[in-house]
PDB file of C-alpha atoms in Angstrom:
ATOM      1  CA  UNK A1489     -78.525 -91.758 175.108  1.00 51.00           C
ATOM      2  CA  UNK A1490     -78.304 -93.863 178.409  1.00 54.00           C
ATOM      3  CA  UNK A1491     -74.661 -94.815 177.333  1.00 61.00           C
ATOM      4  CA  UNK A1492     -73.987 -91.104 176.378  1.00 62.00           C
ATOM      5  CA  UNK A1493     -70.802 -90.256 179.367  1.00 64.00           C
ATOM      6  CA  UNK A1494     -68.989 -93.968 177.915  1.00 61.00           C
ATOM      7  CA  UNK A1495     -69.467 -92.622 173.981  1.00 63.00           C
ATOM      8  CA  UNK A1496     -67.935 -89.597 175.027  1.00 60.00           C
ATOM      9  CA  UNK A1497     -65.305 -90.992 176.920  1.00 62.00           C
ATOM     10  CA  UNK A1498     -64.327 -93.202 173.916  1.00 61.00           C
ATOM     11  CA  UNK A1499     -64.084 -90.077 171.833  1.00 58.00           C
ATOM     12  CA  UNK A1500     -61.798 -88.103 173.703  1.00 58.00           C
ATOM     13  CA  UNK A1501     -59.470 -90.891 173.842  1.00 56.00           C
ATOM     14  CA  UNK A1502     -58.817 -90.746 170.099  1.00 57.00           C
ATOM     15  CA  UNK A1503     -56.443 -88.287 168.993  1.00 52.00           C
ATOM     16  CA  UNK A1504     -58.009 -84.527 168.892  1.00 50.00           C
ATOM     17  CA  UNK A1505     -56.105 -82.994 166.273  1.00 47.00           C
ATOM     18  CA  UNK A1506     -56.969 -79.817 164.457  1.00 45.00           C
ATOM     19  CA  UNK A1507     -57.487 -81.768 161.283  1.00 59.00           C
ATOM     20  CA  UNK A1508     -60.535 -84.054 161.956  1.00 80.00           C
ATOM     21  CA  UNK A1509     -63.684 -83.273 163.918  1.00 83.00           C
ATOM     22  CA  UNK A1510     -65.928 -86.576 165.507  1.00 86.00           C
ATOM     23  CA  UNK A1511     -69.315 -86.650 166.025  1.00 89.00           C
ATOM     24  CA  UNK A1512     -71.652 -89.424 167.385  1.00 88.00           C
ATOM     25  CA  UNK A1513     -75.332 -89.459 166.499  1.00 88.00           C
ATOM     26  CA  UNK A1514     -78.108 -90.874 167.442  1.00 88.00           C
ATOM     27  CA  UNK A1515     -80.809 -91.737 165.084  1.00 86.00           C
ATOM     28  CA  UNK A1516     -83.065 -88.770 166.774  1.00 87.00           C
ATOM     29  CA  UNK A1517     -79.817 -86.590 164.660  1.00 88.00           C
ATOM     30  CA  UNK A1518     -78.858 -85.461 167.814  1.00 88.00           C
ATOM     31  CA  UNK A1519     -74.935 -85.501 168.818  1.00 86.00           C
ATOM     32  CA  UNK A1520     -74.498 -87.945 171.681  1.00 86.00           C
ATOM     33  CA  UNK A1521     -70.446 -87.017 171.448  1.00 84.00           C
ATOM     34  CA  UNK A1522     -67.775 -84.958 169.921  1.00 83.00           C
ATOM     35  CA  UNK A1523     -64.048 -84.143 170.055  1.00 80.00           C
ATOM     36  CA  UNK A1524     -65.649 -80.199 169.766  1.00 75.00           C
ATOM     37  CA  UNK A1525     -67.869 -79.740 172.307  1.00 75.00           C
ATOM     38  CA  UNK A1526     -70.766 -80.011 170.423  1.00 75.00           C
ATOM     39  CA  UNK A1527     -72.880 -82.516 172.348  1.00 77.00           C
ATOM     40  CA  UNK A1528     -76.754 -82.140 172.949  1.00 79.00           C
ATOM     41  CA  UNK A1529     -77.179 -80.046 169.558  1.00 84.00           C
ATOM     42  CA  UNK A1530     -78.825 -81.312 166.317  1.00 85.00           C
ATOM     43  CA  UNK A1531     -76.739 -82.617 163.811  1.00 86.00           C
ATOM     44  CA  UNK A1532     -78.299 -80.927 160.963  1.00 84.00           C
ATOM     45  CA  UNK A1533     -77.644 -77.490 162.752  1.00 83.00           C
ATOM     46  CA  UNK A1534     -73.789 -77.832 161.698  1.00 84.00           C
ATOM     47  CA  UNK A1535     -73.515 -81.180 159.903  1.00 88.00           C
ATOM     48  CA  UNK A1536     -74.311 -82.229 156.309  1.00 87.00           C
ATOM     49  CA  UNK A1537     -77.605 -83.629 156.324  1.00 87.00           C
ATOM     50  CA  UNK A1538     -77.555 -85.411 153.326  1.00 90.00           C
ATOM     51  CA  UNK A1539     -74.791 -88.141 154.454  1.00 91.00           C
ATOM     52  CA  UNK A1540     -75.910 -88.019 158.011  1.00 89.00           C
ATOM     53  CA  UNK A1541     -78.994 -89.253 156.679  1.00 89.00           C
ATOM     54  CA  UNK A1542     -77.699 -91.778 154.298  1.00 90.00           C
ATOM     55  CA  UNK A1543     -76.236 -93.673 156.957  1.00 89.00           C
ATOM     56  CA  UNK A1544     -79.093 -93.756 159.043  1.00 88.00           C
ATOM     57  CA  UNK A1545     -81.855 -94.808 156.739  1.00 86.00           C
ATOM     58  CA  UNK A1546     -79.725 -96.781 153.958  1.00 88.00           C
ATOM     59  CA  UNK A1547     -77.024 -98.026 156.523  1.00 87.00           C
ATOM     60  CA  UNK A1548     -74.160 -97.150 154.213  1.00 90.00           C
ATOM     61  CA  UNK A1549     -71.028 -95.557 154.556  1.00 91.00           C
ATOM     62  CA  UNK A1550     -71.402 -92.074 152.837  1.00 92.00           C
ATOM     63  CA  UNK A1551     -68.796 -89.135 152.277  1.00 90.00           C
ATOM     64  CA  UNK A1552     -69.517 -85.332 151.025  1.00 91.00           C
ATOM     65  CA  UNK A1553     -67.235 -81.978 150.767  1.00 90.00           C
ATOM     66  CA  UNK A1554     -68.186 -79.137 151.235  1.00 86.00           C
ATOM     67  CA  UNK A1555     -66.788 -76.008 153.288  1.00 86.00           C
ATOM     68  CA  UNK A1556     -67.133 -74.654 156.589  1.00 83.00           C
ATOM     69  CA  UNK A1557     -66.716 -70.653 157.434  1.00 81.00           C
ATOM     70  CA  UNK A1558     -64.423 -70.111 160.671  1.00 75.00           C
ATOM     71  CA  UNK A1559     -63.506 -66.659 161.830  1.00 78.00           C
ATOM     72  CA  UNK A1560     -64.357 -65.323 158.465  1.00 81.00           C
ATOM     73  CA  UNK A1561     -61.963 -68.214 156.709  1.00 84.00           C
ATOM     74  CA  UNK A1562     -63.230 -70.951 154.243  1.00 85.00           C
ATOM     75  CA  UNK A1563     -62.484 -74.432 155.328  1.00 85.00           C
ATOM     76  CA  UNK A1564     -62.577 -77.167 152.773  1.00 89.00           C
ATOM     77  CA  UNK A1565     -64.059 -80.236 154.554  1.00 88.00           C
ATOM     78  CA  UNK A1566     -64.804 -84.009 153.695  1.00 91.00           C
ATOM     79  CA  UNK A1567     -67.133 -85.284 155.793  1.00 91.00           C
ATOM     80  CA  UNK A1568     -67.796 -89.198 156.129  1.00 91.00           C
ATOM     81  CA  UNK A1569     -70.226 -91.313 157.594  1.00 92.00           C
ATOM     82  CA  UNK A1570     -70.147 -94.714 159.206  1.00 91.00           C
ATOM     83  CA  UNK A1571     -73.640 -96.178 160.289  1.00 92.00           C
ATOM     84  CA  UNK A1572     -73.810 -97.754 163.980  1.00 88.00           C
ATOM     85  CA  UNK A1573     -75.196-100.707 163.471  1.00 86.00           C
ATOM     86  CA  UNK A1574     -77.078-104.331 164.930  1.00 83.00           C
ATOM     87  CA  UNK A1575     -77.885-106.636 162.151  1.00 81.00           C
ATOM     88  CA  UNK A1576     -80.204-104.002 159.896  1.00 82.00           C
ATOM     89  CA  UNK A1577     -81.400-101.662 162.497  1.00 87.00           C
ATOM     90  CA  UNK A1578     -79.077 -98.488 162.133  1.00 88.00           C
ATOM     91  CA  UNK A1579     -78.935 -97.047 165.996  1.00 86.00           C
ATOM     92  CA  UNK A1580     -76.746 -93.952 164.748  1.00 90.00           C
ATOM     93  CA  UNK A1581     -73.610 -92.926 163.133  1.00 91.00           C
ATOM     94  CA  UNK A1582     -69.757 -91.664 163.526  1.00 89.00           C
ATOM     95  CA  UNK A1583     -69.229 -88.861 161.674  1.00 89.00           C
ATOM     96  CA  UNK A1584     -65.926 -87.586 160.666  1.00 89.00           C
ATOM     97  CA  UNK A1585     -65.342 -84.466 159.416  1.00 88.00           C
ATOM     98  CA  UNK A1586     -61.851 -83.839 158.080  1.00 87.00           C
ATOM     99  CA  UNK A1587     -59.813 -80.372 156.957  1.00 85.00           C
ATOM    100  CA  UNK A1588     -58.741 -80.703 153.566  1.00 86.00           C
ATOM    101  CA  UNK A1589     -56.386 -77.641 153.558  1.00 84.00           C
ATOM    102  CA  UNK A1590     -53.571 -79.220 153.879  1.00 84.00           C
ATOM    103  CA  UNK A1591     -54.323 -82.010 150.859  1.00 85.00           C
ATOM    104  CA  UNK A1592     -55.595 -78.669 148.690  1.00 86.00           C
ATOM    105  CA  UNK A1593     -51.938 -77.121 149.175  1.00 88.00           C
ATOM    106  CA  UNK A1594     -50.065 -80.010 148.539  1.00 90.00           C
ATOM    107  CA  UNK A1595     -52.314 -80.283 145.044  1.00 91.00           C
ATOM    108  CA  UNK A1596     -51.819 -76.755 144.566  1.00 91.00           C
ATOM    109  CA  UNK A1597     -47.773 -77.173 145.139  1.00 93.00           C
ATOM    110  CA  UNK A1598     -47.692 -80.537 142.776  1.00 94.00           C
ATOM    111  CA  UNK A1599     -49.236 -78.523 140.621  1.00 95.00           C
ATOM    112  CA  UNK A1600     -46.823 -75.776 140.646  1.00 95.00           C
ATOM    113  CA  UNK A1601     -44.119 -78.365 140.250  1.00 95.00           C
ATOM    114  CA  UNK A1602     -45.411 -79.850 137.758  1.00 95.00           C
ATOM    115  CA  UNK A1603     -45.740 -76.794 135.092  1.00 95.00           C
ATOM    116  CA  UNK A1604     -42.393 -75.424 136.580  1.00 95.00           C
ATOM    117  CA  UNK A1605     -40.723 -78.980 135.532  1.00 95.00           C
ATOM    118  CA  UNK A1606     -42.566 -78.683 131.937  1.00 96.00           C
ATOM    119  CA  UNK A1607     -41.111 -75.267 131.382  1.00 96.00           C
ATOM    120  CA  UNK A1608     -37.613 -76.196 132.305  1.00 96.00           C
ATOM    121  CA  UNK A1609     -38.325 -79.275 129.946  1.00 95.00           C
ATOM    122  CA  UNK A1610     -39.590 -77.050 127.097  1.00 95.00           C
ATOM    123  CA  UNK A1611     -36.770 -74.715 127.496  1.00 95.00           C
ATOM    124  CA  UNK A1612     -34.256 -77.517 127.257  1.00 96.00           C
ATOM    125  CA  UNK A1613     -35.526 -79.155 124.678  1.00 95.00           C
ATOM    126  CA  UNK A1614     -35.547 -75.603 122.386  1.00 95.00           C
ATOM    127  CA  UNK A1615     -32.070 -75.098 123.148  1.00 95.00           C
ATOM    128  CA  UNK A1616     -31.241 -78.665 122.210  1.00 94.00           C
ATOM    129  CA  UNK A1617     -33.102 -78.374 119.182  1.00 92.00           C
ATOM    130  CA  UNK A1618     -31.481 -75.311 118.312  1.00 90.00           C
ATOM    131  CA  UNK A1619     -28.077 -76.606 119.251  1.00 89.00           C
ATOM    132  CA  UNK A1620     -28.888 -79.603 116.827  1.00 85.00           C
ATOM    133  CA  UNK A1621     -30.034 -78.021 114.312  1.00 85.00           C
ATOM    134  CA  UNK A1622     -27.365 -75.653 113.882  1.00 82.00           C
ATOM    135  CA  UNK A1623     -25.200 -79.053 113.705  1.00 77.00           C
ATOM    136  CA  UNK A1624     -26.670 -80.231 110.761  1.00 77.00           C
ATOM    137  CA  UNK A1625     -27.269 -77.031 109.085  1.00 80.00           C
ATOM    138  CA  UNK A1626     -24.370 -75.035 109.235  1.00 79.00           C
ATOM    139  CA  UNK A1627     -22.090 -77.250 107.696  1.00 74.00           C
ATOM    140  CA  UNK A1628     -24.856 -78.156 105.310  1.00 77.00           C
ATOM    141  CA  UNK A1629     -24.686 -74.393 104.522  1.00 81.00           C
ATOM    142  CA  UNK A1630     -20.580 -74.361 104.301  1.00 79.00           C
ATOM    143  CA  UNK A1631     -20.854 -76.763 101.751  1.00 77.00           C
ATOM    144  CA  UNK A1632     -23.122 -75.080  99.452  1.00 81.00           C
ATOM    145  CA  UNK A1633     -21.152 -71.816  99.339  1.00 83.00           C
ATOM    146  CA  UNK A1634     -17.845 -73.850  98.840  1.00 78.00           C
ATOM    147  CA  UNK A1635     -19.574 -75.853  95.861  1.00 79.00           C
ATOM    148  CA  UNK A1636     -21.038 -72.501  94.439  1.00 83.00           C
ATOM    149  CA  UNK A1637     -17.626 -71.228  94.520  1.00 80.00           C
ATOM    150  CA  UNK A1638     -16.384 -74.848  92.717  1.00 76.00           C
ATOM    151  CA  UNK A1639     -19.058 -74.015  90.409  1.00 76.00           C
ATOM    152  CA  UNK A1640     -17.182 -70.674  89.213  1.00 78.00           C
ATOM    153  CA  UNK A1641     -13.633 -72.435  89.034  1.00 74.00           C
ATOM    154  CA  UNK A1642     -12.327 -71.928  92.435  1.00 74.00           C
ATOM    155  CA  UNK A1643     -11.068 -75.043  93.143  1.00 70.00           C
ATOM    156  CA  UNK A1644      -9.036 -74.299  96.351  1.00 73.00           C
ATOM    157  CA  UNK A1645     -12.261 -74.785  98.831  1.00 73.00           C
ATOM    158  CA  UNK A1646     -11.982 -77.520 101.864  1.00 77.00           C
ATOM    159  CA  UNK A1647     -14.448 -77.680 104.314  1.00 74.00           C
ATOM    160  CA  UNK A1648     -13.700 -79.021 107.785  1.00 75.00           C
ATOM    161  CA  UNK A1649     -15.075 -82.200 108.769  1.00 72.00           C
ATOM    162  CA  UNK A1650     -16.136 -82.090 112.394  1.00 73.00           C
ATOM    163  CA  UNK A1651     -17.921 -85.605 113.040  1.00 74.00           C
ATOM    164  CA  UNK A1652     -17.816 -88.631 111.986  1.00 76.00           C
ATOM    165  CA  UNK A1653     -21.428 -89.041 111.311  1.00 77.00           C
ATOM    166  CA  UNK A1654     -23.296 -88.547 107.607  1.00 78.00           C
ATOM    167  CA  UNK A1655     -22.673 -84.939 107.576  1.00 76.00           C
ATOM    168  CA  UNK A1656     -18.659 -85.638 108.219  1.00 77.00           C
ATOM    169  CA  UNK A1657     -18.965 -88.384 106.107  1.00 81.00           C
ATOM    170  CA  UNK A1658     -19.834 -85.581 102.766  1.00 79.00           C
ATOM    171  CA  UNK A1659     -17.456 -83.318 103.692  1.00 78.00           C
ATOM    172  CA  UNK A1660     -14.742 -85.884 103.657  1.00 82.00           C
ATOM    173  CA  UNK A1661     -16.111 -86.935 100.227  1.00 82.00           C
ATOM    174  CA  UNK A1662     -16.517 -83.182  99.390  1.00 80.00           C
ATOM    175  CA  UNK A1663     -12.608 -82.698 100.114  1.00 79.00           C
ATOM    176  CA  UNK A1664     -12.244 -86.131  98.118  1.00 83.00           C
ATOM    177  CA  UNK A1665     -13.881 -84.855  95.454  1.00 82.00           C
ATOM    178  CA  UNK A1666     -11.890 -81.313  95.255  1.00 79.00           C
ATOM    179  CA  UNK A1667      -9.214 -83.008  95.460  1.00 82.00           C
ATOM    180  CA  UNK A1668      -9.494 -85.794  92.542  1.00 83.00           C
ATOM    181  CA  UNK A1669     -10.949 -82.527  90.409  1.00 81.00           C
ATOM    182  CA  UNK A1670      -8.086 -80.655  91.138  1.00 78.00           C
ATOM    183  CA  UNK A1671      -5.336 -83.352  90.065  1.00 82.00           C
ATOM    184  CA  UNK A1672      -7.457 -84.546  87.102  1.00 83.00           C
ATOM    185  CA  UNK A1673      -7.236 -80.506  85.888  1.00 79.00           C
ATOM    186  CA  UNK A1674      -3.991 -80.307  86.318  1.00 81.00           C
ATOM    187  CA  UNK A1675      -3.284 -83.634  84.477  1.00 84.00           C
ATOM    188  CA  UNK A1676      -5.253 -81.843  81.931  1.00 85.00           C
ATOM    189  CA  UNK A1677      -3.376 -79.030  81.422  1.00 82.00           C
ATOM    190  CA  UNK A1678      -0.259 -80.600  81.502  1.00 85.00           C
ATOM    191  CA  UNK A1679      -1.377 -82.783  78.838  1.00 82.00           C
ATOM    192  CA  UNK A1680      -2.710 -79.669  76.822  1.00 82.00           C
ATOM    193  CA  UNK A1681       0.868 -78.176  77.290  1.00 83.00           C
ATOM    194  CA  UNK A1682       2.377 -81.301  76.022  1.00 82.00           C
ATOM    195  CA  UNK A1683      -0.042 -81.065  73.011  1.00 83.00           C
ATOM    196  CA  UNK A1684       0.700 -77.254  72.559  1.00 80.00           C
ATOM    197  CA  UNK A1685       4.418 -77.625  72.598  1.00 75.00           C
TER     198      UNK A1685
END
C-alpha cells in the first residue's frame, strides 16, 4: 500500500491496449493498480477468485477462462496470475486478464479453412476417380462387345489402343489376335477351296 502511486506508475507505462487488462494485488485482495481504473476495489468483486487466490497462498503461477459481460456482449477472457514474491512470503500478485476474441476468430476461421480445403479435396478426388475409372473401364467395356461380336463370326472388330499402359497393351494384343484369326481363316478357306476343286 505505502508504495501504491510507484505500482501504479509502473502500470501505466506498459502498453494499455484493448486486449489485456492489469491488475496489482495486495494480499488483503485489494487492487493496489490497474491499466482500468479499478484501484481501491476488491479483487474478488470483478476478478476470478480462484487463481487470485492460488497465487497468494500456493505462490504459483495460475491461469483460468472464463467470460466477462460488457455492454450486454460476452467477452472470452484468460486470466493469469503471477505471485509477488520475497523468498516464500507471497506479498501479492499481477494479474493479467487477456481478450481472447480475437484467438476464438482466428480458430473459428482455421476452422472454416480447414473443412472448405477438405471439400475441395473430396471433390477433386471424386472427379479424379471418376475420370480414372472411366479410363480403365471403358475400354475394358469396348473390348468385351468387340469379342462378343468375334464370338458370332464377325471378325472385322479393332479396338483403338489409347495408352501404352496394360490396358493398351490388350488391345494391341486384341488387334494381334484378330488379326492372326483372320489370316489363319482365310488360309483355311483357301485351302478348303483347293481341296474342293
Amino acid at each position: 500500500s505505502e508504495h501504491q502511486e510507484e505500482v501504479q506508475i509502473n502500470v501505466d507505462a506498459w502498453d494499455k491496449s484493448i486486449q489485456e487488462a492489469i491488475f496489482v494485488i495486495d494480499d488483503n485482495f485489494m487492487i493496489v493498480a490497474s491499466n482500468n481504473m479499478n484501484q481501491g476495489r476488491s479483487a474478488f468483486d470483478i476478478l476470478d477468485q480462484q487463481v487470485i487466490l492460488e497465487s497468494l497462498v500456493n505462490g504459483v503461477v495460475a491461469q483460468s477462462y472464463g467470460n466477462i459481460v460488457n455492454q450486454n456482449t460476452t467477452i472470452p477472457v484468460m486470466n493469469m496470475t503471477f505471485p509477488i514474491a520475497e523468498g516464500k512470503k507471497v506479498f501479492g500478485v499481477i494479474y493479467v486478464r487477456v481478450d481472447m476474441t480475437s484467438v476464438y476468430a482466428t480458430i473459428s476461421q482455421s476452422k472454416q479453412i480447414f473443412v472448405q480445403a477438405m471439400i475441395i479435396g473430396l471433390a477433386i478426388t471424386v472427379v479424379l476417380g471418376t475420370l480414372i475409372s472411366k479410363s480403365i473401364t471403358t475400354p475394358n467395356n469396348d473390348m468385351t462387345e468387340k469379342t462378343k461380336k468375334m464370338a458370332q463370326g464377325d471378325f472385322s472388330q479393332e479396338v483403338a489402343v489409347k495408352s501404352d499402359d496394360e490396358i493398351g497393351r490388350l488391345a494391341e494384343m486384341f488387334n494381334l489376335l484378330r488379326t492372326q484369326l483372320d489370316m489363319t481363316l482365310i488360309e483355311m478357306s483357301g485351302e478348303k477351296n483347293k481341296m474342293e476343286t
